[in-house]
Coordinates of C-alpha atoms in Angstrom, one line a residue:
Chain A
X1 CA -47.4 20.9 -19.2
X2 CA -50.3 22.8 -20.9
X3 CA -51.8 22.0 -24.0
X4 CA -50.4 24.7 -25.8
X5 CA -46.9 23.8 -24.7
X6 CA -47.7 20.0 -25.7
X7 CA -48.1 21.0 -29.4
X8 CA -45.4 23.1 -29.4
X9 CA -43.7 20.1 -28.2
X10 CA -45.2 18.0 -31.2
X11 CA -44.0 20.3 -33.6
X12 CA -40.4 20.5 -32.4
X13 CA -40.6 16.5 -32.4
X14 CA -41.8 16.5 -36.0
X15 CA -39.0 18.9 -36.9
X16 CA -36.3 16.6 -34.9
X17 CA -37.4 13.2 -36.7
X18 CA -37.5 14.7 -40.1
X19 CA -33.9 15.9 -39.1
X20 CA -32.8 12.7 -38.5
X21 CA -34.8 11.0 -42.0
X22 CA -32.9 13.4 -43.8
X23 CA -29.3 12.7 -42.1
X24 CA -30.0 9.0 -42.4
X25 CA -31.6 8.9 -45.8
X26 CA -33.9 6.5 -44.2
X27 CA -37.2 6.1 -42.4
X28 CA -40.5 6.1 -42.3
X29 CA -41.8 9.7 -42.9
X30 CA -45.5 9.7 -43.2
X31 CA -46.4 7.3 -40.5
X32 CA -43.7 9.0 -38.1
X33 CA -45.7 12.1 -38.5
X34 CA -48.9 11.0 -38.5
X35 CA -48.5 9.2 -34.7
X36 CA -46.3 11.7 -33.1
X37 CA -48.8 13.7 -31.3
X38 CA -49.9 10.2 -29.8
X39 CA -46.4 9.4 -28.8
X40 CA -45.9 13.0 -27.2
X41 CA -49.3 12.8 -25.2
X42 CA -48.2 9.4 -24.3
X43 CA -44.9 10.2 -22.6
X44 CA -45.3 13.4 -21.8
X45 CA -49.0 12.9 -20.1
X46 CA -50.0 9.4 -19.7
X47 CA -47.4 6.9 -19.1
X48 CA -45.6 6.3 -15.7
X49 CA -42.3 5.9 -16.6
X50 CA -38.9 7.0 -15.4
X51 CA -36.0 7.5 -18.0
X52 CA -33.3 6.8 -15.0
X53 CA -35.2 4.1 -13.7
X54 CA -37.1 2.7 -16.8
X55 CA -36.9 -1.5 -15.5
X56 CA -38.8 -0.4 -12.7
X57 CA -41.6 -3.5 -12.7
X58 CA -44.3 -0.6 -11.8
X59 CA -43.8 1.2 -15.2
X60 CA -46.9 1.2 -17.5
X61 CA -45.6 -0.4 -20.7
X62 CA -45.5 0.9 -24.3
X63 CA -44.7 -1.6 -26.9
X64 CA -45.0 0.1 -30.4
X65 CA -46.4 -2.6 -32.8
X66 CA -46.1 0.1 -35.8
X67 CA -42.4 -0.3 -35.6
X68 CA -41.5 1.5 -38.9
X69 CA -42.3 4.5 -37.0
X70 CA -39.1 4.5 -35.2
X71 CA -38.3 7.8 -36.0
X72 CA -41.2 9.1 -34.0
X73 CA -40.4 7.1 -30.9
X74 CA -37.3 7.8 -30.7
X75 CA -37.1 11.5 -31.1
X76 CA -40.0 11.1 -28.4
X77 CA -37.7 9.1 -25.8
X78 CA -34.6 11.7 -26.7
X79 CA -36.8 14.6 -25.6
X80 CA -38.0 12.7 -22.5
X81 CA -34.4 12.1 -21.2
X82 CA -34.1 8.6 -21.8
X83 CA -30.8 8.9 -23.8
X84 CA -28.7 12.1 -25.1
X85 CA -30.5 13.1 -28.5
X86 CA -27.1 13.3 -30.2
X87 CA -27.1 9.4 -30.0
X88 CA -29.8 9.8 -33.1
X89 CA -26.5 11.4 -35.3
X90 CA -26.2 7.3 -35.5
X91 CA -29.6 6.5 -36.9
X92 CA -29.3 3.3 -39.3
X93 CA -25.6 3.6 -39.6
X94 CA -23.1 1.0 -39.4
X95 CA -22.8 -0.7 -36.2
X96 CA -25.4 1.9 -34.4
X97 CA -27.8 1.0 -32.2
X98 CA -30.3 3.1 -33.5
X99 CA -32.0 0.7 -35.8
X100 CA -34.5 1.4 -38.3
X101 CA -37.1 -0.5 -36.0
X102 CA -37.4 -0.3 -32.5
X103 CA -34.9 -2.3 -30.2
X104 CA -34.1 -3.0 -26.7
X105 CA -30.6 -1.6 -27.1
X106 CA -32.4 1.5 -26.9
X107 CA -33.2 2.9 -23.1
X108 CA -36.9 3.2 -22.8
X109 CA -37.9 0.7 -25.9
X110 CA -40.1 -2.6 -24.1
X111 CA -39.5 -4.9 -27.1
X112 CA -37.7 -5.5 -30.7
X113 CA -40.5 -4.5 -33.0
X114 CA -40.7 -3.8 -36.7
X115 CA -42.7 -6.9 -38.2
X116 CA -46.3 -6.1 -38.3
X117 CA -49.0 -8.0 -35.7
X118 CA -46.6 -8.4 -32.8
X119 CA -47.2 -5.8 -30.4
X120 CA -50.6 -6.9 -29.2
X121 CA -49.9 -10.5 -28.4
X122 CA -47.0 -9.2 -26.4
X123 CA -49.2 -6.5 -24.7
X124 CA -51.4 -9.5 -24.0
X125 CA -48.4 -11.1 -21.9
X126 CA -47.5 -7.9 -19.9
X127 CA -51.4 -7.5 -19.1
X128 CA -51.9 -10.9 -18.1
X129 CA -48.8 -11.0 -15.9
X130 CA -49.7 -7.6 -14.2
X131 CA -53.4 -8.8 -13.4
X132 CA -51.8 -12.1 -11.8
X133 CA -49.6 -9.8 -10.0
X134 CA -52.3 -7.8 -8.7
X135 CA -50.3 -4.5 -10.0
X136 CA -51.9 -1.2 -11.4
X137 CA -49.7 -0.4 -14.5
X138 CA -51.4 -0.2 -18.0
X139 CA -50.3 -1.6 -21.2
X140 CA -50.3 0.5 -24.2
X141 CA -49.5 -0.4 -28.0
X142 CA -49.9 2.0 -30.9
X143 CA -51.2 -0.2 -33.8
X144 CA -50.9 0.9 -37.7
X145 CA -54.0 0.4 -39.8
X146 CA -51.8 -1.1 -42.4
X147 CA -51.1 -3.9 -40.1
X148 CA -54.9 -4.6 -38.9
X149 CA -55.0 -7.5 -41.5
X150 CA -52.1 -9.8 -40.0
X151 CA -54.1 -12.6 -38.5
X152 CA -52.3 -12.5 -35.0
X153 CA -53.9 -9.3 -34.2
X154 CA -57.4 -10.7 -34.3
X155 CA -56.2 -13.6 -32.4
X156 CA -55.4 -11.0 -29.5
X157 CA -58.3 -9.2 -30.2
X158 CA -60.3 -12.0 -29.1
X159 CA -57.8 -13.0 -26.1
X160 CA -58.1 -9.8 -24.7
X161 CA -61.7 -9.5 -24.4
X162 CA -61.6 -12.9 -23.0
X163 CA -59.3 -12.3 -20.2
X164 CA -61.0 -9.1 -19.5
X165 CA -57.9 -6.8 -19.7
X166 CA -59.3 -3.3 -19.2
X167 CA -55.8 -2.2 -18.5
X168 CA -55.0 -2.8 -22.1
X169 CA -55.0 0.2 -24.3
X170 CA -54.6 -0.4 -27.8
X171 CA -54.3 2.9 -30.1
X172 CA -55.0 2.8 -33.7
X173 CA -52.8 5.5 -35.8
X174 CA -55.8 5.5 -38.2
X175 CA -54.2 7.6 -41.2
X176 CA -55.8 5.6 -43.7
X177 CA -52.7 4.9 -45.9
X178 CA -50.4 2.5 -46.5
X179 CA -47.5 1.8 -48.6
X180 CA -49.5 0.5 -51.7
X181 CA -52.4 3.0 -51.3
X182 CA -55.5 3.7 -49.1
X183 CA -56.2 1.0 -46.8
X184 CA -59.6 0.1 -48.3
X185 CA -58.1 -0.4 -51.6
X186 CA -55.5 -2.6 -50.2
X187 CA -57.9 -4.4 -47.8
X188 CA -60.9 -3.3 -46.4
X189 CA -60.8 -2.9 -42.6
X190 CA -63.9 -0.3 -43.0
X191 CA -66.2 -0.4 -40.1
X192 CA -63.1 -1.0 -37.4
X193 CA -65.5 0.1 -34.4
X194 CA -68.0 -2.0 -35.1
X195 CA -65.7 -4.7 -35.4
X196 CA -63.7 -4.3 -32.5
X197 CA -66.8 -3.7 -30.5
X198 CA -68.3 -7.0 -32.0
X199 CA -65.1 -8.3 -30.7
X200 CA -65.8 -7.5 -26.9
X201 CA -63.5 -4.4 -26.7
X202 CA -64.7 -0.6 -25.6
X203 CA -64.1 1.9 -28.3
X204 CA -63.2 5.6 -28.4
X205 CA -62.6 7.7 -31.5
X206 CA -60.3 11.2 -31.3
X207 CA -58.9 13.4 -33.4
X208 CA -55.2 12.1 -33.3
X209 CA -53.5 15.0 -33.8
X210 CA -55.4 16.6 -30.7
X211 CA -53.5 16.9 -27.7
X212 CA -56.4 17.4 -25.0
X213 CA -58.8 14.7 -27.2
X214 CA -55.6 12.3 -26.8
X215 CA -55.4 12.8 -23.0
X216 CA -58.9 12.7 -22.2
X217 CA -59.0 9.3 -24.0
X218 CA -55.8 7.7 -22.7
X219 CA -56.0 8.8 -19.0
X220 CA -59.7 7.5 -18.7
X221 CA -59.5 4.3 -16.9
X222 CA -61.0 1.8 -18.2
X223 CA -63.6 3.2 -20.6
X224 CA -65.8 0.5 -19.8
X225 CA -65.3 -2.2 -16.6
X226 CA -64.0 -5.6 -18.1
X227 CA -63.0 -4.5 -21.8
X228 CA -60.1 -3.8 -23.2
X229 CA -59.5 -0.4 -24.4
X230 CA -59.5 0.9 -28.3
X231 CA -58.7 4.2 -29.3
X232 CA -59.4 4.9 -33.1
X233 CA -57.0 8.0 -33.5
X234 CA -58.1 9.6 -36.8
X235 CA -54.9 11.1 -38.1
X236 CA -53.4 12.3 -41.3
X237 CA -50.3 10.9 -43.1
X238 CA -47.5 13.3 -43.1
X239 CA -49.3 15.7 -40.9
X240 CA -47.8 18.9 -40.4
X241 CA -46.2 19.5 -43.7
X242 CA -48.4 20.6 -46.4
X243 CA -46.9 18.7 -49.4
X244 CA -46.7 15.4 -47.3
X245 CA -50.0 15.3 -46.0
X246 CA -51.9 12.1 -47.7
X247 CA -49.4 11.8 -50.5
X248 CA -48.0 8.2 -50.4
X249 CA -44.8 9.2 -52.1
X250 CA -44.1 10.1 -48.3
X251 CA -44.5 6.5 -46.9
X252 CA -40.8 6.2 -46.9
X253 CA -39.7 9.2 -48.9
X254 CA -36.5 11.1 -47.8
X255 CA -36.5 14.6 -48.8
X256 CA -34.3 16.5 -50.9
X257 CA -32.4 19.6 -49.5
X258 CA -35.0 21.9 -50.8
X259 CA -38.0 19.6 -49.6
X260 CA -36.0 19.5 -46.3
X261 CA -35.9 23.2 -45.8
X262 CA -39.4 23.6 -46.9
X263 CA -40.7 21.1 -44.4
X264 CA -38.6 23.0 -41.7
X265 CA -39.7 26.2 -42.6
X266 CA -43.3 25.4 -42.5
X267 CA -42.9 23.8 -39.2
X268 CA -41.5 27.1 -37.8
X269 CA -44.2 29.1 -39.0
X270 CA -46.4 26.6 -37.5
X271 CA -44.9 26.9 -34.3
X272 CA -45.5 30.3 -34.3
X273 CA -49.3 30.1 -34.8
X274 CA -49.8 27.9 -31.7
Chain B
X1 CA -48.0 -50.8 -26.5
X2 CA -45.4 -51.8 -29.6
X3 CA -42.5 -50.7 -27.5
X4 CA -42.9 -53.4 -24.9
X5 CA -42.4 -56.0 -27.9
X6 CA -38.9 -54.6 -28.4
X7 CA -37.8 -53.5 -25.1
X8 CA -34.6 -55.4 -23.8
X9 CA -35.6 -57.1 -20.2
X10 CA -32.8 -54.7 -18.7
X11 CA -34.1 -51.4 -19.2
X12 CA -37.3 -50.3 -17.3
X13 CA -40.3 -48.8 -19.4
X14 CA -41.3 -45.3 -18.4
X15 CA -43.9 -43.1 -19.3
X16 CA -44.1 -40.8 -22.4
X17 CA -41.8 -38.1 -22.4
X18 CA -44.8 -35.4 -22.3
X19 CA -46.3 -37.2 -19.5
X20 CA -43.1 -36.3 -17.5
X21 CA -42.6 -32.8 -18.7
X22 CA -46.3 -31.7 -17.2
X23 CA -45.6 -34.0 -13.9
X24 CA -42.6 -32.1 -13.4
X25 CA -43.9 -28.9 -14.1
X26 CA -46.6 -29.4 -12.0
X27 CA -44.6 -30.6 -9.0
X28 CA -41.8 -27.2 -9.7
X29 CA -45.5 -25.1 -9.6
X30 CA -46.1 -26.1 -6.3
X31 CA -43.5 -23.6 -4.9
X32 CA -43.2 -21.4 -8.0
X33 CA -46.0 -18.7 -8.5
X34 CA -44.4 -17.5 -11.5
X35 CA -44.4 -20.7 -13.8
X36 CA -47.2 -20.2 -16.0
X37 CA -48.2 -23.0 -19.0
X38 CA -49.7 -21.3 -21.7
X39 CA -51.8 -23.2 -24.3
X40 CA -53.6 -23.4 -27.6
X41 CA -56.4 -25.8 -27.0
X42 CA -53.3 -28.1 -26.3
X43 CA -53.9 -29.3 -22.5
X44 CA -55.1 -32.4 -23.2
X45 CA -52.2 -33.4 -25.8
X46 CA -50.0 -31.6 -23.2
X47 CA -51.3 -33.8 -20.5
X48 CA -51.8 -30.2 -18.6
X49 CA -55.2 -31.2 -17.5
X50 CA -54.4 -32.1 -13.5
X51 CA -51.8 -28.8 -14.0
X52 CA -55.0 -26.5 -14.9
X53 CA -57.1 -28.1 -12.1
X54 CA -54.5 -27.8 -9.4
X55 CA -53.2 -24.3 -10.9
X56 CA -56.0 -22.8 -12.6
X57 CA -54.1 -19.1 -12.3
X58 CA -50.9 -20.7 -13.4
X59 CA -52.5 -21.6 -17.1
X60 CA -53.3 -19.1 -20.3
X61 CA -55.5 -20.6 -22.6
X62 CA -55.3 -18.7 -25.9
X63 CA -57.2 -21.2 -28.1
X64 CA -56.5 -22.3 -31.4
X65 CA -54.2 -19.1 -31.9
X66 CA -50.1 -20.2 -32.1
X67 CA -49.1 -16.7 -33.3
X68 CA -51.0 -15.4 -30.0
X69 CA -49.7 -18.1 -27.8
X70 CA -46.0 -17.4 -28.7
X71 CA -46.6 -13.3 -28.5
X72 CA -48.3 -13.6 -25.3
X73 CA -45.8 -16.0 -23.8
X74 CA -42.9 -13.4 -24.7
X75 CA -45.0 -10.7 -23.0
X76 CA -45.2 -13.1 -19.9
X77 CA -41.7 -13.8 -19.7
X78 CA -40.8 -10.3 -20.4
X79 CA -42.9 -9.4 -17.3
X80 CA -40.6 -11.9 -15.2
X81 CA -43.3 -15.0 -15.8
X82 CA -41.5 -18.5 -16.5
X83 CA -43.9 -19.1 -19.5
X84 CA -44.0 -22.6 -20.9
X85 CA -45.7 -22.2 -24.2
X86 CA -47.1 -25.5 -25.0
X87 CA -48.4 -26.3 -28.7
X88 CA -47.9 -29.7 -30.9
X89 CA -44.6 -28.9 -32.3
X90 CA -45.8 -29.1 -36.0
X91 CA -48.2 -26.2 -35.4
X92 CA -46.0 -24.0 -32.5
X93 CA -42.3 -24.4 -35.1
X94 CA -44.3 -23.5 -38.0
X95 CA -47.1 -21.1 -37.5
X96 CA -45.7 -19.0 -34.9
X97 CA -42.2 -19.1 -36.1
X98 CA -41.9 -14.9 -36.7
X99 CA -43.1 -14.7 -33.1
X100 CA -40.6 -17.2 -32.1
X101 CA -38.0 -15.4 -34.3
X102 CA -38.9 -11.8 -33.0
X103 CA -40.8 -12.0 -29.8
X104 CA -38.5 -14.8 -28.5
X105 CA -35.3 -15.0 -29.8
X106 CA -34.7 -11.4 -31.3
X107 CA -36.1 -9.8 -28.2
X108 CA -34.5 -12.2 -26.1
X109 CA -37.6 -13.0 -23.7
X110 CA -36.9 -16.6 -22.1
X111 CA -40.0 -18.3 -23.0
X112 CA -39.8 -22.0 -23.0
X113 CA -41.2 -23.3 -26.1
X114 CA -42.5 -26.8 -25.4
X115 CA -43.2 -28.9 -28.8
X116 CA -45.3 -31.9 -28.4
X117 CA -46.0 -34.8 -30.0
X118 CA -43.2 -34.1 -31.9
X119 CA -41.7 -35.5 -34.9
X120 CA -44.0 -38.1 -36.3
X121 CA -45.6 -39.2 -33.3
X122 CA -49.0 -38.1 -34.7
X123 CA -48.3 -41.1 -37.2
X124 CA -51.1 -41.6 -39.8
X125 CA -52.6 -38.4 -39.1
X126 CA -50.2 -37.3 -41.7
X127 CA -47.7 -34.4 -43.0
X128 CA -49.6 -31.7 -41.6
X129 CA -49.1 -33.1 -37.9
X130 CA -45.6 -34.0 -38.3
X131 CA -42.8 -31.6 -37.7
X132 CA -40.0 -32.9 -39.1
X133 CA -38.5 -29.3 -39.8
X134 CA -38.4 -27.8 -36.7
X135 CA -34.8 -28.5 -35.6
X136 CA -34.0 -26.9 -38.9
X137 CA -36.1 -24.0 -38.7
X138 CA -35.2 -23.3 -35.1
X139 CA -31.4 -24.1 -35.8
X140 CA -31.3 -20.6 -38.0
X141 CA -32.4 -18.5 -35.5
X142 CA -29.9 -17.0 -33.0
X143 CA -30.3 -17.2 -29.6
X144 CA -32.3 -20.1 -29.6
X145 CA -31.3 -23.5 -27.5
X146 CA -32.8 -26.5 -28.6
X147 CA -33.2 -29.5 -26.6
X148 CA -34.6 -33.0 -27.1
X149 CA -34.8 -35.0 -24.3
X150 CA -34.6 -39.2 -24.9
X151 CA -35.9 -40.6 -22.0
X152 CA -38.1 -39.6 -18.8
X153 CA -34.7 -39.0 -16.9
X154 CA -33.6 -36.6 -19.3
X155 CA -36.8 -34.6 -19.4
X156 CA -37.2 -34.2 -15.7
X157 CA -33.9 -33.2 -15.5
X158 CA -34.6 -30.8 -18.9
X159 CA -37.5 -29.2 -17.4
X160 CA -36.1 -29.0 -14.0
X161 CA -33.3 -26.9 -15.7
X162 CA -35.7 -25.0 -18.0
X163 CA -37.0 -23.4 -14.9
X164 CA -33.9 -21.2 -14.2
X165 CA -32.5 -21.0 -18.0
X166 CA -32.5 -17.4 -18.7
X167 CA -32.6 -17.0 -22.6
X168 CA -35.1 -18.8 -25.3
X169 CA -35.4 -22.6 -24.9
X170 CA -37.1 -25.0 -27.1
X171 CA -38.0 -28.7 -25.7
X172 CA -39.4 -31.3 -27.9
X173 CA -41.3 -34.1 -26.5
X174 CA -43.0 -37.3 -28.1
X175 CA -45.7 -38.9 -27.0
X176 CA -44.5 -42.9 -26.9
X177 CA -43.3 -44.5 -23.7
X178 CA -40.2 -44.5 -23.3
X179 CA -37.6 -47.0 -21.4
X180 CA -34.9 -45.2 -19.3
X181 CA -31.6 -45.6 -21.0
X182 CA -28.4 -46.9 -18.8
X183 CA -27.0 -44.0 -16.7
X184 CA -23.4 -44.5 -17.6
X185 CA -22.6 -40.9 -16.0
X186 CA -24.1 -38.9 -13.5
X187 CA -25.6 -35.6 -14.7
X188 CA -27.7 -34.2 -17.5
X189 CA -26.7 -30.5 -18.7
X190 CA -28.0 -28.4 -21.7
X191 CA -25.2 -28.7 -24.3
X192 CA -23.6 -31.5 -23.3
X193 CA -24.2 -35.1 -24.9
X194 CA -25.0 -38.2 -22.7
X195 CA -23.0 -41.2 -23.5
X196 CA -25.3 -43.9 -23.1
X197 CA -23.3 -47.1 -24.3
X198 CA -19.5 -46.9 -24.7
X199 CA -17.6 -48.7 -27.9
X200 CA -14.7 -48.2 -30.0
X201 CA -15.8 -49.3 -33.3
X202 CA -18.4 -47.1 -34.3
X203 CA -20.7 -44.2 -32.7
X204 CA -24.1 -43.7 -32.9
X205 CA -25.2 -40.0 -32.4
X206 CA -29.1 -39.8 -31.8
X207 CA -31.6 -37.8 -30.2
X208 CA -35.1 -37.9 -29.1
X209 CA -37.1 -40.9 -29.4
X210 CA -34.4 -42.5 -31.7
X211 CA -31.7 -42.9 -29.1
X212 CA -33.5 -45.9 -28.1
X213 CA -33.6 -47.9 -31.3
X214 CA -29.9 -46.6 -31.4
X215 CA -29.1 -48.5 -28.2
X216 CA -31.0 -51.6 -29.5
X217 CA -28.9 -51.2 -32.6
X218 CA -25.7 -51.3 -30.9
X219 CA -26.5 -54.4 -28.8
X220 CA -27.7 -55.9 -32.0
X221 CA -23.9 -55.0 -33.5
X222 CA -22.4 -56.2 -30.1
X223 CA -24.4 -59.7 -30.4
X224 CA -24.5 -60.3 -33.9
X225 CA -21.4 -58.9 -35.4
X226 CA -19.0 -58.4 -32.0
X227 CA -18.7 -54.7 -32.9
X228 CA -18.6 -52.0 -29.9
X229 CA -20.3 -49.0 -30.4
X230 CA -20.7 -45.5 -28.4
X231 CA -24.2 -44.5 -28.3
X232 CA -24.8 -40.8 -27.5
X233 CA -27.9 -39.0 -26.4
X234 CA -27.0 -35.5 -28.2
X235 CA -30.2 -34.1 -26.7
X236 CA -29.0 -30.5 -27.4
X237 CA -28.5 -30.1 -30.9
X238 CA -27.8 -26.2 -30.2
X239 CA -25.5 -25.8 -29.0
X240 CA -24.1 -28.9 -30.3
X241 CA -21.4 -30.1 -27.8
X242 CA -18.7 -30.1 -30.4
X243 CA -15.9 -31.0 -27.5
X244 CA -17.7 -34.7 -27.4
X245 CA -18.2 -35.2 -31.2
X246 CA -14.6 -34.2 -31.6
X247 CA -13.7 -36.6 -28.9
X248 CA -15.9 -39.3 -30.2
X249 CA -14.3 -38.7 -33.5
X250 CA -11.0 -38.7 -32.6
X251 CA -10.0 -42.2 -33.4
X252 CA -11.4 -42.0 -36.8
X253 CA -14.2 -44.5 -36.0
X254 CA -17.3 -44.3 -38.7
X255 CA -20.0 -42.1 -37.2
X256 CA -24.0 -42.4 -37.8
X257 CA -26.4 -40.3 -36.8
X258 CA -29.9 -40.7 -36.0
X259 CA -33.1 -38.2 -35.5
X260 CA -36.8 -38.1 -35.8
X261 CA -36.5 -35.2 -38.5
X262 CA -36.0 -34.8 -42.2
X263 CA -32.2 -34.9 -43.5
X264 CA -32.0 -31.1 -44.0
X265 CA -31.0 -29.2 -41.4
X266 CA -31.0 -31.7 -38.3
X267 CA -28.8 -33.1 -36.0
X268 CA -26.9 -34.9 -38.6
X269 CA -26.0 -31.8 -40.8
X270 CA -25.2 -30.1 -37.6
X271 CA -22.5 -32.9 -36.9
X272 CA -21.2 -33.2 -40.4
X273 CA -20.8 -29.6 -40.7
X274 CA -18.7 -29.2 -37.5
X275 CA -16.9 -32.3 -38.0
X276 CA -15.8 -31.2 -41.9
X277 CA -14.6 -27.8 -40.7
X278 CA -12.3 -29.2 -38.2
X279 CA -10.7 -31.7 -40.8
X280 CA -12.1 -35.1 -39.9
X281 CA -12.4 -37.8 -42.3
X282 CA -14.5 -40.3 -40.5
X283 CA -16.7 -42.4 -42.8
X284 CA -20.4 -40.7 -41.8
X285 CA -23.7 -41.8 -42.5
X286 CA -27.1 -39.9 -41.7
X287 CA -30.3 -41.7 -40.6
X288 CA -33.0 -39.4 -41.0
X289 CA -36.5 -39.0 -42.6
X290 CA -35.6 -38.3 -46.4
X291 CA -36.9 -35.5 -48.4
X292 CA -40.2 -36.9 -49.5
X293 CA -43.7 -37.2 -48.7
X294 CA -43.8 -39.3 -45.7
X295 CA -45.1 -42.8 -45.5
X296 CA -48.3 -43.4 -44.0
X297 CA -48.2 -45.5 -40.6
X298 CA -47.7 -45.3 -37.0
X299 CA -44.8 -43.6 -35.8
X300 CA -42.8 -47.2 -35.3
X301 CA -44.0 -47.9 -39.3
X302 CA -42.5 -44.4 -40.2
X303 CA -39.4 -45.5 -38.3
X304 CA -39.3 -48.8 -39.7
X305 CA -39.9 -47.5 -43.1
X306 CA -36.6 -45.4 -43.3
X307 CA -34.3 -47.3 -41.3
X308 CA -34.8 -45.7 -37.8
X309 CA -35.2 -48.8 -36.1
X310 CA -33.0 -51.6 -34.6
X311 CA -32.7 -53.4 -37.6
X312 CA -32.2 -50.7 -39.8
X313 CA -29.7 -48.7 -37.8
X314 CA -27.7 -52.0 -37.7
X315 CA -28.1 -52.4 -41.4
X316 CA -26.8 -48.8 -42.0
X317 CA -24.0 -49.4 -39.3
X318 CA -22.6 -52.2 -41.4
X319 CA -22.8 -50.7 -44.6
X320 CA -20.8 -47.7 -43.2
X321 CA -18.1 -50.2 -41.5
X322 CA -17.4 -52.0 -44.9

């Protein structure tokens, strides 16, 4: 898939996740839009996963720590053929398998997540097991910047470096905003790069909406031998819809019919410009 | 050893259950490379130093970081490893509760959570080191089996069953050497209570390290009062052996529960709830740690203070009988 095709797919996935949030009248809109390019690159260029043989023990692992951005994950998995997209019509509905946070009931989802600060320790267990078994698959997690203050992340940052897990990739969806406000107002986590480097990780910074940069970083093995990999993906919350970008209202805002139409028309226009 | 002074001459004193846990795990690890012990600077208290020396690749040390301990164990279990997350019960069941709830139970990763030095094993180290909440906290989590072996036999059997157990499990061990309880029947199965004494006048249902004083109290009641008590090691709190419970309750005899846990949410309340809902009206009393700041002392002193002793249990039984 070319960069251009991937960019077109990103717009398509934005349209679809907005559609299902609009239909379900629920969802984490801003965060899903900020991480969708990362997921697009992961599932279409990076992860060795087979929708028809998901449980293959040699598959790459992806555990979404920022579970609230589940709409981005669901539309990416559906597009990749893990399940029919029409299943998402039931998103968040009574008795649906498609819960508002990732669930193993859905083909392609590794772990039930949603509470913050859980993805990285789970990935460490997977990565240590792979190392013990002499396997070559890689392990990925997507962290939200709002979940960085969770203590379990810092326990895991120490541990991953201790065990030299250089097949582990933690991607930070660094949109710099969370439910209450800007990260640095809620809890100052500035100098993430220095913090992680001090903890013994190899760090790269990329534009989290730039498919070529994401591809280059996520396919590099490893950044530095013997060090776990940390990718700071600079993103924009609500990316792709002008009135949502950087506006906290859209952390979990659901568009009105007019807003929805506007968002879709903006995305259609964006597609023609790629 | 204080336990020696109250040991009935016909019972053989064994080791601490957590020692038997580590020895059994070590024996099993010889033939099973997938067994992994995950520790939080707890290999000493978990008696896993020999295990670590013999199988350095089968121990994962995470340092004093219980949340990461359980998350890592869940990841290992997800990848097919038989992960035993070993940490003092007080920290494991409180500090890592959300990881237990989500990463182990909800995600159905078959971690074997091993709470060591449980209950008031740490004695005078105080409340920070006591786990009198773990039954209650973990009972309230779906998809969790809770097993509290009473003696070395039950411990050894429990660890062996844990290896092939394919859903989340919490094992709870103390640090005091335990006598071998009488084996009236063969076998040990999760979810099936074990009768260690039979009698028709009353029943004492206990678990873990309180089964022994319950058994002693039953001897005392027989010798001094001529009362015959059934004593059950209800090692599995969840799922509760309701079949055995109903069988015991069927003749209307008084029932006493005994546990090394707070009165709220443990074995006693589990039994009471079931019996009440099934319409049983047996006289019923719980012997447990009350809802108060626990008195300072050794485990045996704390037990004695709250009536979890031969004399205390016999006294409560007599109150219930009259």
